[in-house]
Short mmCIF file of N, CA and C in Angstrom, two decimals:
data_model
loop_
_atom_site.label_atom_id
_atom_site.label_comp_id
_atom_site.label_asym_id
_atom_site.label_seq_id
_atom_site.Cartn_x
_atom_site.Cartn_y
_atom_site.Cartn_z
N MET A 7 -172.24 -25.16 -64.06
CA MET A 7 -171.74 -24.12 -63.20
C MET A 7 -170.51 -24.68 -62.47
N PRO A 8 -169.38 -23.98 -62.52
CA PRO A 8 -168.16 -24.49 -61.89
C PRO A 8 -168.26 -24.47 -60.36
N ALA A 9 -167.60 -25.41 -59.76
CA ALA A 9 -167.58 -25.48 -58.29
C ALA A 9 -166.76 -24.32 -57.75
N SER A 10 -167.26 -23.69 -56.73
CA SER A 10 -166.52 -22.57 -56.14
C SER A 10 -165.60 -23.09 -55.04
N GLU A 11 -164.61 -22.29 -54.75
CA GLU A 11 -163.63 -22.66 -53.72
C GLU A 11 -164.06 -22.09 -52.38
N PRO A 12 -163.76 -22.78 -51.30
CA PRO A 12 -164.13 -22.25 -49.98
C PRO A 12 -163.25 -21.04 -49.62
N VAL A 13 -163.79 -20.18 -48.82
CA VAL A 13 -163.03 -19.05 -48.29
C VAL A 13 -162.25 -19.56 -47.08
N THR A 14 -160.96 -19.34 -47.11
CA THR A 14 -160.11 -19.78 -46.00
C THR A 14 -159.62 -18.57 -45.23
N ILE A 15 -159.79 -18.64 -43.93
CA ILE A 15 -159.27 -17.59 -43.04
C ILE A 15 -158.12 -18.19 -42.26
N GLU A 16 -156.98 -17.55 -42.38
CA GLU A 16 -155.79 -18.05 -41.69
C GLU A 16 -154.96 -16.84 -41.30
N GLY A 17 -154.52 -16.81 -40.06
CA GLY A 17 -153.73 -15.68 -39.59
C GLY A 17 -152.33 -15.71 -40.17
N ASP A 18 -151.81 -14.52 -40.46
CA ASP A 18 -150.43 -14.44 -40.91
C ASP A 18 -149.53 -14.12 -39.72
N LEU A 19 -148.27 -13.98 -40.00
CA LEU A 19 -147.29 -13.76 -38.93
C LEU A 19 -146.76 -12.33 -38.92
N ASN A 20 -147.63 -11.38 -39.25
CA ASN A 20 -147.27 -9.98 -39.22
C ASN A 20 -147.82 -9.37 -37.93
N ALA A 21 -146.93 -8.95 -37.05
CA ALA A 21 -147.34 -8.39 -35.75
C ALA A 21 -147.56 -6.88 -35.80
N HIS A 22 -147.36 -6.27 -36.97
CA HIS A 22 -147.51 -4.81 -37.08
C HIS A 22 -148.92 -4.39 -36.66
N GLY A 23 -149.00 -3.45 -35.75
CA GLY A 23 -150.28 -2.92 -35.31
C GLY A 23 -150.98 -3.74 -34.24
N LEU A 24 -150.42 -4.89 -33.88
CA LEU A 24 -151.04 -5.71 -32.84
C LEU A 24 -150.53 -5.31 -31.46
N ARG A 25 -151.39 -5.49 -30.46
CA ARG A 25 -151.03 -5.17 -29.07
C ARG A 25 -151.03 -6.47 -28.26
N PHE A 26 -149.91 -6.70 -27.59
CA PHE A 26 -149.75 -7.95 -26.84
C PHE A 26 -149.60 -7.68 -25.35
N GLY A 27 -150.14 -8.59 -24.58
CA GLY A 27 -149.90 -8.64 -23.14
C GLY A 27 -149.10 -9.89 -22.86
N CYS A 28 -148.06 -9.76 -22.05
CA CYS A 28 -147.27 -10.92 -21.62
C CYS A 28 -147.37 -11.01 -20.10
N VAL A 29 -147.87 -12.11 -19.62
CA VAL A 29 -147.95 -12.35 -18.18
C VAL A 29 -146.87 -13.37 -17.86
N VAL A 30 -145.98 -13.01 -16.94
CA VAL A 30 -144.79 -13.83 -16.67
C VAL A 30 -144.71 -14.17 -15.19
N ALA A 31 -144.55 -15.46 -14.90
CA ALA A 31 -144.38 -15.91 -13.52
C ALA A 31 -142.96 -15.58 -13.04
N ARG A 32 -142.86 -15.03 -11.83
CA ARG A 32 -141.54 -14.78 -11.25
C ARG A 32 -140.90 -16.06 -10.72
N PHE A 33 -141.70 -17.02 -10.29
CA PHE A 33 -141.14 -18.29 -9.80
C PHE A 33 -140.39 -18.96 -10.95
N ASN A 34 -139.21 -19.42 -10.68
CA ASN A 34 -138.30 -19.96 -11.70
C ASN A 34 -137.92 -18.89 -12.71
N SER A 35 -137.65 -17.68 -12.21
CA SER A 35 -137.37 -16.55 -13.10
C SER A 35 -136.12 -16.76 -13.95
N PHE A 36 -135.22 -17.62 -13.52
CA PHE A 36 -134.05 -17.90 -14.36
C PHE A 36 -134.47 -18.57 -15.66
N ILE A 37 -135.66 -19.15 -15.69
CA ILE A 37 -136.23 -19.73 -16.91
C ILE A 37 -137.21 -18.75 -17.54
N THR A 38 -138.11 -18.19 -16.74
CA THR A 38 -139.18 -17.36 -17.31
C THR A 38 -138.64 -16.06 -17.93
N ASP A 39 -137.53 -15.55 -17.40
CA ASP A 39 -136.93 -14.37 -18.02
C ASP A 39 -136.45 -14.69 -19.44
N ARG A 40 -135.95 -15.89 -19.64
CA ARG A 40 -135.53 -16.32 -20.98
C ARG A 40 -136.73 -16.50 -21.90
N LEU A 41 -137.82 -17.03 -21.35
CA LEU A 41 -139.03 -17.18 -22.14
C LEU A 41 -139.56 -15.81 -22.58
N LEU A 42 -139.56 -14.86 -21.65
CA LEU A 42 -140.01 -13.51 -21.99
C LEU A 42 -139.10 -12.90 -23.06
N GLY A 43 -137.81 -13.07 -22.92
CA GLY A 43 -136.89 -12.56 -23.94
C GLY A 43 -137.20 -13.14 -25.31
N GLY A 44 -137.51 -14.43 -25.37
CA GLY A 44 -137.86 -15.06 -26.63
C GLY A 44 -139.16 -14.52 -27.19
N ALA A 45 -140.16 -14.31 -26.33
CA ALA A 45 -141.44 -13.79 -26.78
C ALA A 45 -141.30 -12.38 -27.35
N LEU A 46 -140.56 -11.54 -26.64
CA LEU A 46 -140.36 -10.16 -27.11
C LEU A 46 -139.57 -10.13 -28.42
N ASP A 47 -138.61 -11.03 -28.53
CA ASP A 47 -137.83 -11.13 -29.77
C ASP A 47 -138.74 -11.52 -30.93
N ALA A 48 -139.65 -12.46 -30.71
CA ALA A 48 -140.57 -12.88 -31.78
C ALA A 48 -141.48 -11.74 -32.20
N ILE A 49 -142.01 -11.00 -31.23
CA ILE A 49 -142.89 -9.88 -31.57
C ILE A 49 -142.12 -8.86 -32.41
N ARG A 50 -140.93 -8.52 -31.97
CA ARG A 50 -140.11 -7.54 -32.68
C ARG A 50 -139.75 -8.03 -34.08
N ARG A 51 -139.30 -9.28 -34.20
CA ARG A 51 -138.88 -9.83 -35.49
C ARG A 51 -140.03 -9.94 -36.49
N HIS A 52 -141.25 -10.01 -35.97
CA HIS A 52 -142.41 -10.13 -36.84
C HIS A 52 -143.11 -8.79 -37.05
N GLY A 53 -142.39 -7.70 -36.75
CA GLY A 53 -142.90 -6.37 -37.07
C GLY A 53 -143.71 -5.69 -36.00
N GLY A 54 -143.76 -6.27 -34.81
CA GLY A 54 -144.53 -5.66 -33.72
C GLY A 54 -143.78 -4.53 -33.04
N ASP A 55 -144.53 -3.68 -32.39
CA ASP A 55 -143.98 -2.55 -31.65
C ASP A 55 -143.94 -2.92 -30.17
N LEU A 56 -142.75 -3.09 -29.62
CA LEU A 56 -142.63 -3.45 -28.21
C LEU A 56 -143.15 -2.34 -27.31
N GLY A 57 -143.26 -1.13 -27.83
CA GLY A 57 -143.80 -0.03 -27.04
C GLY A 57 -145.28 -0.21 -26.71
N THR A 58 -145.98 -1.04 -27.47
CA THR A 58 -147.40 -1.31 -27.19
C THR A 58 -147.59 -2.64 -26.47
N THR A 59 -146.50 -3.31 -26.17
CA THR A 59 -146.55 -4.59 -25.45
C THR A 59 -146.44 -4.32 -23.95
N ARG A 60 -147.30 -4.96 -23.18
CA ARG A 60 -147.27 -4.80 -21.73
C ARG A 60 -146.85 -6.11 -21.08
N VAL A 61 -145.93 -6.01 -20.15
CA VAL A 61 -145.44 -7.17 -19.40
C VAL A 61 -145.93 -7.03 -17.96
N VAL A 62 -146.59 -8.07 -17.48
CA VAL A 62 -147.07 -8.12 -16.10
C VAL A 62 -146.41 -9.31 -15.43
N ARG A 63 -145.82 -9.09 -14.28
CA ARG A 63 -145.18 -10.17 -13.53
C ARG A 63 -146.08 -10.57 -12.37
N VAL A 64 -146.23 -11.87 -12.21
CA VAL A 64 -147.05 -12.43 -11.13
C VAL A 64 -146.19 -13.43 -10.35
N PRO A 65 -146.62 -13.80 -9.14
CA PRO A 65 -145.78 -14.68 -8.32
C PRO A 65 -145.43 -16.03 -8.97
N GLY A 66 -146.42 -16.73 -9.48
CA GLY A 66 -146.15 -18.06 -10.02
C GLY A 66 -147.12 -18.42 -11.13
N SER A 67 -147.02 -19.64 -11.61
CA SER A 67 -147.82 -20.08 -12.76
C SER A 67 -149.31 -20.15 -12.46
N LEU A 68 -149.69 -20.41 -11.21
CA LEU A 68 -151.12 -20.44 -10.89
C LEU A 68 -151.75 -19.05 -10.97
N GLU A 69 -150.96 -18.02 -10.81
CA GLU A 69 -151.47 -16.66 -10.85
C GLU A 69 -151.53 -16.08 -12.26
N LEU A 70 -150.97 -16.77 -13.23
CA LEU A 70 -150.96 -16.27 -14.61
C LEU A 70 -152.36 -15.99 -15.12
N ALA A 71 -153.28 -16.90 -14.88
CA ALA A 71 -154.62 -16.79 -15.46
C ALA A 71 -155.38 -15.58 -14.95
N THR A 72 -155.21 -15.22 -13.69
CA THR A 72 -155.94 -14.07 -13.15
C THR A 72 -155.55 -12.79 -13.90
N ALA A 73 -154.25 -12.55 -14.00
CA ALA A 73 -153.80 -11.35 -14.72
C ALA A 73 -154.15 -11.43 -16.20
N ALA A 74 -154.01 -12.61 -16.79
CA ALA A 74 -154.33 -12.77 -18.21
C ALA A 74 -155.81 -12.48 -18.47
N ARG A 75 -156.67 -12.91 -17.57
CA ARG A 75 -158.11 -12.68 -17.73
C ARG A 75 -158.43 -11.19 -17.67
N VAL A 76 -157.80 -10.48 -16.73
CA VAL A 76 -158.02 -9.04 -16.63
C VAL A 76 -157.55 -8.36 -17.91
N MET A 77 -156.40 -8.78 -18.43
CA MET A 77 -155.88 -8.20 -19.67
C MET A 77 -156.82 -8.50 -20.83
N ALA A 78 -157.28 -9.71 -20.94
CA ALA A 78 -158.18 -10.09 -22.04
C ALA A 78 -159.49 -9.31 -21.95
N ASP A 79 -160.01 -9.16 -20.75
CA ASP A 79 -161.28 -8.44 -20.57
C ASP A 79 -161.14 -6.94 -20.81
N SER A 80 -159.93 -6.41 -20.73
CA SER A 80 -159.73 -4.96 -20.83
C SER A 80 -160.00 -4.40 -22.23
N GLY A 81 -159.91 -5.23 -23.26
CA GLY A 81 -160.07 -4.76 -24.61
C GLY A 81 -158.85 -4.04 -25.15
N LYS A 82 -157.78 -4.03 -24.42
CA LYS A 82 -156.56 -3.32 -24.82
C LYS A 82 -155.56 -4.19 -25.56
N PHE A 83 -155.82 -5.50 -25.66
CA PHE A 83 -154.84 -6.42 -26.22
C PHE A 83 -155.48 -7.30 -27.28
N ASP A 84 -154.67 -7.59 -28.31
CA ASP A 84 -155.12 -8.50 -29.36
C ASP A 84 -154.83 -9.95 -29.01
N ALA A 85 -153.86 -10.16 -28.11
CA ALA A 85 -153.54 -11.50 -27.63
C ALA A 85 -152.77 -11.36 -26.32
N VAL A 86 -152.88 -12.40 -25.50
CA VAL A 86 -152.17 -12.45 -24.23
C VAL A 86 -151.34 -13.72 -24.21
N ILE A 87 -150.07 -13.56 -23.81
CA ILE A 87 -149.13 -14.67 -23.77
C ILE A 87 -148.79 -14.96 -22.31
N CYS A 88 -149.04 -16.18 -21.87
CA CYS A 88 -148.76 -16.58 -20.48
C CYS A 88 -147.48 -17.41 -20.45
N LEU A 89 -146.51 -16.97 -19.65
CA LEU A 89 -145.20 -17.62 -19.60
C LEU A 89 -144.87 -18.03 -18.16
N GLY A 90 -144.53 -19.29 -18.01
CA GLY A 90 -144.17 -19.82 -16.70
C GLY A 90 -143.34 -21.07 -16.85
N ALA A 91 -142.86 -21.58 -15.72
CA ALA A 91 -142.08 -22.82 -15.72
C ALA A 91 -142.40 -23.60 -14.46
N VAL A 92 -142.94 -24.78 -14.65
CA VAL A 92 -143.24 -25.68 -13.54
C VAL A 92 -142.31 -26.87 -13.68
N ILE A 93 -141.48 -27.07 -12.68
CA ILE A 93 -140.47 -28.15 -12.73
C ILE A 93 -140.81 -29.16 -11.65
N ARG A 94 -140.86 -30.42 -12.04
CA ARG A 94 -141.26 -31.50 -11.13
C ARG A 94 -140.34 -31.54 -9.91
N GLY A 95 -140.96 -31.69 -8.77
CA GLY A 95 -140.21 -31.85 -7.53
C GLY A 95 -140.48 -33.22 -6.94
N GLU A 96 -140.33 -33.32 -5.64
CA GLU A 96 -140.50 -34.61 -4.97
C GLU A 96 -141.91 -34.84 -4.45
N THR A 97 -142.80 -33.86 -4.64
CA THR A 97 -144.17 -34.00 -4.14
C THR A 97 -145.15 -33.88 -5.30
N ALA A 98 -146.42 -34.04 -4.99
CA ALA A 98 -147.48 -33.94 -6.00
C ALA A 98 -147.80 -32.48 -6.35
N HIS A 99 -147.18 -31.54 -5.71
CA HIS A 99 -147.43 -30.13 -5.95
C HIS A 99 -147.30 -29.78 -7.44
N TYR A 100 -146.33 -30.36 -8.11
CA TYR A 100 -146.10 -30.13 -9.54
C TYR A 100 -147.37 -30.36 -10.34
N HIS A 101 -148.03 -31.47 -10.09
CA HIS A 101 -149.24 -31.82 -10.85
C HIS A 101 -150.35 -30.80 -10.62
N HIS A 102 -150.53 -30.39 -9.38
CA HIS A 102 -151.59 -29.43 -9.07
C HIS A 102 -151.34 -28.09 -9.76
N VAL A 103 -150.11 -27.62 -9.73
CA VAL A 103 -149.79 -26.34 -10.35
C VAL A 103 -149.91 -26.43 -11.87
N ALA A 104 -149.34 -27.48 -12.46
CA ALA A 104 -149.37 -27.62 -13.92
C ALA A 104 -150.81 -27.74 -14.42
N GLU A 105 -151.60 -28.59 -13.78
CA GLU A 105 -152.98 -28.78 -14.22
C GLU A 105 -153.83 -27.54 -13.97
N GLY A 106 -153.63 -26.90 -12.83
CA GLY A 106 -154.39 -25.70 -12.52
C GLY A 106 -154.08 -24.58 -13.50
N ALA A 107 -152.82 -24.38 -13.78
CA ALA A 107 -152.43 -23.32 -14.72
C ALA A 107 -152.99 -23.62 -16.11
N ALA A 108 -152.82 -24.85 -16.56
CA ALA A 108 -153.28 -25.20 -17.91
C ALA A 108 -154.78 -25.04 -18.06
N SER A 109 -155.55 -25.55 -17.12
CA SER A 109 -157.01 -25.49 -17.26
C SER A 109 -157.53 -24.06 -17.13
N SER A 110 -156.96 -23.27 -16.23
CA SER A 110 -157.48 -21.91 -16.07
C SER A 110 -157.08 -21.01 -17.24
N ILE A 111 -155.89 -21.17 -17.77
CA ILE A 111 -155.47 -20.37 -18.93
C ILE A 111 -156.26 -20.79 -20.17
N ALA A 112 -156.51 -22.08 -20.31
CA ALA A 112 -157.22 -22.59 -21.49
C ALA A 112 -158.63 -22.03 -21.62
N ARG A 113 -159.26 -21.66 -20.52
CA ARG A 113 -160.63 -21.14 -20.57
C ARG A 113 -160.71 -19.69 -21.04
N ILE A 114 -159.63 -18.94 -20.88
CA ILE A 114 -159.71 -17.50 -21.12
C ILE A 114 -160.01 -17.16 -22.58
N GLY A 115 -159.29 -17.75 -23.51
CA GLY A 115 -159.50 -17.46 -24.92
C GLY A 115 -160.92 -17.73 -25.38
N PRO A 116 -161.45 -18.92 -25.16
CA PRO A 116 -162.81 -19.20 -25.60
C PRO A 116 -163.87 -18.32 -24.91
N GLU A 117 -163.61 -17.95 -23.66
CA GLU A 117 -164.59 -17.15 -22.93
C GLU A 117 -164.55 -15.67 -23.30
N THR A 118 -163.41 -15.18 -23.74
CA THR A 118 -163.27 -13.74 -24.03
C THR A 118 -163.14 -13.42 -25.51
N GLY A 119 -162.76 -14.40 -26.31
CA GLY A 119 -162.49 -14.15 -27.72
C GLY A 119 -161.11 -13.56 -27.97
N ILE A 120 -160.30 -13.41 -26.93
CA ILE A 120 -158.94 -12.90 -27.06
C ILE A 120 -158.00 -14.10 -26.97
N PRO A 121 -157.20 -14.35 -28.00
CA PRO A 121 -156.27 -15.48 -27.93
C PRO A 121 -155.37 -15.36 -26.69
N THR A 122 -155.37 -16.42 -25.93
CA THR A 122 -154.57 -16.48 -24.70
C THR A 122 -153.71 -17.72 -24.81
N ILE A 123 -152.41 -17.51 -24.93
CA ILE A 123 -151.48 -18.57 -25.30
C ILE A 123 -150.81 -19.15 -24.07
N PHE A 124 -150.78 -20.47 -24.01
CA PHE A 124 -150.17 -21.21 -22.90
C PHE A 124 -148.70 -21.43 -23.21
N GLY A 125 -147.87 -20.62 -22.61
CA GLY A 125 -146.42 -20.74 -22.78
C GLY A 125 -145.76 -21.15 -21.48
N VAL A 126 -146.37 -22.11 -20.82
CA VAL A 126 -145.86 -22.59 -19.53
C VAL A 126 -145.14 -23.91 -19.75
N LEU A 127 -143.87 -23.93 -19.41
CA LEU A 127 -143.11 -25.18 -19.49
C LEU A 127 -143.51 -26.07 -18.33
N THR A 128 -143.68 -27.35 -18.62
CA THR A 128 -143.91 -28.35 -17.58
C THR A 128 -142.86 -29.42 -17.79
N CYS A 129 -141.81 -29.35 -16.97
CA CYS A 129 -140.63 -30.18 -17.21
C CYS A 129 -140.32 -31.07 -16.02
N ASP A 130 -139.67 -32.18 -16.31
CA ASP A 130 -139.23 -33.09 -15.24
C ASP A 130 -137.98 -32.58 -14.55
N THR A 131 -137.14 -31.86 -15.29
CA THR A 131 -135.86 -31.44 -14.72
C THR A 131 -135.56 -29.99 -15.09
N VAL A 132 -134.67 -29.40 -14.33
CA VAL A 132 -134.20 -28.04 -14.63
C VAL A 132 -133.52 -28.03 -16.00
N GLU A 133 -132.78 -29.07 -16.31
CA GLU A 133 -132.09 -29.14 -17.59
C GLU A 133 -133.07 -29.09 -18.77
N GLN A 134 -134.18 -29.80 -18.64
CA GLN A 134 -135.20 -29.76 -19.69
C GLN A 134 -135.76 -28.35 -19.85
N ALA A 135 -135.99 -27.68 -18.74
CA ALA A 135 -136.52 -26.32 -18.80
C ALA A 135 -135.52 -25.38 -19.48
N ILE A 136 -134.26 -25.51 -19.12
CA ILE A 136 -133.23 -24.67 -19.74
C ILE A 136 -133.17 -24.92 -21.24
N ASP A 137 -133.25 -26.19 -21.64
CA ASP A 137 -133.22 -26.53 -23.07
C ASP A 137 -134.40 -25.90 -23.81
N ARG A 138 -135.58 -25.87 -23.20
CA ARG A 138 -136.77 -25.34 -23.87
C ARG A 138 -136.89 -23.82 -23.75
N ALA A 139 -135.99 -23.22 -22.97
CA ALA A 139 -136.00 -21.76 -22.81
C ALA A 139 -134.87 -21.13 -23.61
N GLY A 140 -134.39 -21.84 -24.62
CA GLY A 140 -133.43 -21.23 -25.51
C GLY A 140 -132.12 -21.95 -25.67
N ALA A 141 -131.93 -23.06 -24.97
CA ALA A 141 -130.65 -23.77 -25.11
C ALA A 141 -130.70 -24.70 -26.33
N LYS A 142 -131.14 -25.93 -26.15
CA LYS A 142 -131.09 -26.91 -27.25
C LYS A 142 -132.38 -27.01 -28.05
N ALA A 143 -133.50 -26.74 -27.43
CA ALA A 143 -134.79 -27.02 -28.08
C ALA A 143 -135.50 -25.75 -28.53
N GLY A 144 -134.77 -24.71 -28.84
CA GLY A 144 -135.42 -23.46 -29.20
C GLY A 144 -135.94 -22.75 -27.97
N ASN A 145 -136.72 -21.72 -28.17
CA ASN A 145 -137.25 -20.96 -27.05
C ASN A 145 -138.78 -21.03 -27.10
N ALA A 146 -139.36 -21.67 -26.10
CA ALA A 146 -140.81 -21.84 -26.07
C ALA A 146 -141.54 -20.50 -25.97
N GLY A 147 -140.90 -19.49 -25.40
CA GLY A 147 -141.50 -18.15 -25.36
C GLY A 147 -141.63 -17.56 -26.75
N PHE A 148 -140.61 -17.76 -27.56
CA PHE A 148 -140.65 -17.31 -28.97
C PHE A 148 -141.80 -17.99 -29.68
N HIS A 149 -141.92 -19.30 -29.51
CA HIS A 149 -142.98 -20.06 -30.19
C HIS A 149 -144.37 -19.63 -29.71
N ALA A 150 -144.49 -19.33 -28.41
CA ALA A 150 -145.77 -18.87 -27.87
C ALA A 150 -146.16 -17.54 -28.50
N ALA A 151 -145.20 -16.63 -28.65
CA ALA A 151 -145.49 -15.34 -29.26
C ALA A 151 -145.88 -15.48 -30.72
N VAL A 152 -145.23 -16.38 -31.44
CA VAL A 152 -145.60 -16.62 -32.84
C VAL A 152 -147.04 -17.13 -32.92
N ALA A 153 -147.42 -18.03 -32.01
CA ALA A 153 -148.80 -18.51 -31.98
C ALA A 153 -149.76 -17.36 -31.66
N ALA A 154 -149.36 -16.46 -30.77
CA ALA A 154 -150.20 -15.30 -30.43
C ALA A 154 -150.39 -14.39 -31.63
N ILE A 155 -149.33 -14.16 -32.39
CA ILE A 155 -149.41 -13.32 -33.59
C ILE A 155 -150.39 -13.95 -34.59
N GLU A 156 -150.21 -15.23 -34.86
CA GLU A 156 -151.09 -15.90 -35.82
C GLU A 156 -152.54 -15.89 -35.37
N MET A 157 -152.77 -16.19 -34.09
CA MET A 157 -154.15 -16.24 -33.61
C MET A 157 -154.79 -14.86 -33.56
N ALA A 158 -154.03 -13.84 -33.20
CA ALA A 158 -154.58 -12.47 -33.20
C ALA A 158 -155.02 -12.10 -34.62
N ASN A 159 -154.22 -12.45 -35.60
CA ASN A 159 -154.59 -12.16 -36.99
C ASN A 159 -155.75 -13.03 -37.46
N THR A 160 -155.84 -14.26 -36.99
CA THR A 160 -156.96 -15.13 -37.34
C THR A 160 -158.26 -14.55 -36.80
N VAL A 161 -158.24 -14.11 -35.54
CA VAL A 161 -159.45 -13.52 -34.94
C VAL A 161 -159.84 -12.26 -35.70
N LYS A 162 -158.86 -11.44 -36.06
CA LYS A 162 -159.17 -10.24 -36.85
C LYS A 162 -159.80 -10.62 -38.19
N GLY A 163 -159.31 -11.71 -38.80
CA GLY A 163 -159.89 -12.17 -40.05
C GLY A 163 -161.32 -12.67 -39.88
N LEU A 164 -161.59 -13.28 -38.75
CA LEU A 164 -162.94 -13.80 -38.49
C LEU A 164 -163.93 -12.70 -38.16
N THR A 165 -163.44 -11.69 -37.46
CA THR A 165 -164.35 -10.62 -37.01
C THR A 165 -164.39 -9.43 -37.96
N GLY A 166 -163.44 -9.40 -38.91
CA GLY A 166 -163.39 -8.29 -39.85
C GLY A 166 -162.89 -7.00 -39.23
N SER A 167 -162.20 -7.12 -38.09
CA SER A 167 -161.70 -5.89 -37.44
C SER A 167 -160.26 -5.62 -37.79
#
């Protein structure tokens, strides 16, 4: 009897029919607006309908998880993209915000089954943030949206929905 091949489930990059939530921190908006632009561009370029995408603005990166959790729990979204920028300053505040945002956002996907993507820049300098928001290093918002598209399709493949 020949050996059978395993069934592989892998999300594709087709955003058609998917519904996205984007939660964007207003703090460092000169960076986060660029990240949002990149995320929306990725959704559009991959066949998504921006008319079904919802953008929610929150004060800062620590507040991203609260809005993202509400969006994930609502059942209205196939994936939620969290976008923020934490830039190191002269105090330990940077570490608290970066770690708090990362740990709280990381729990949402496993707890809800809705892919929740961490698109928060954690940079030492403003220049690094600018580079990662579309200057030299691509746009991290675009990459976060691509991950959201793939994961939304992966979950659909796993659940058969």
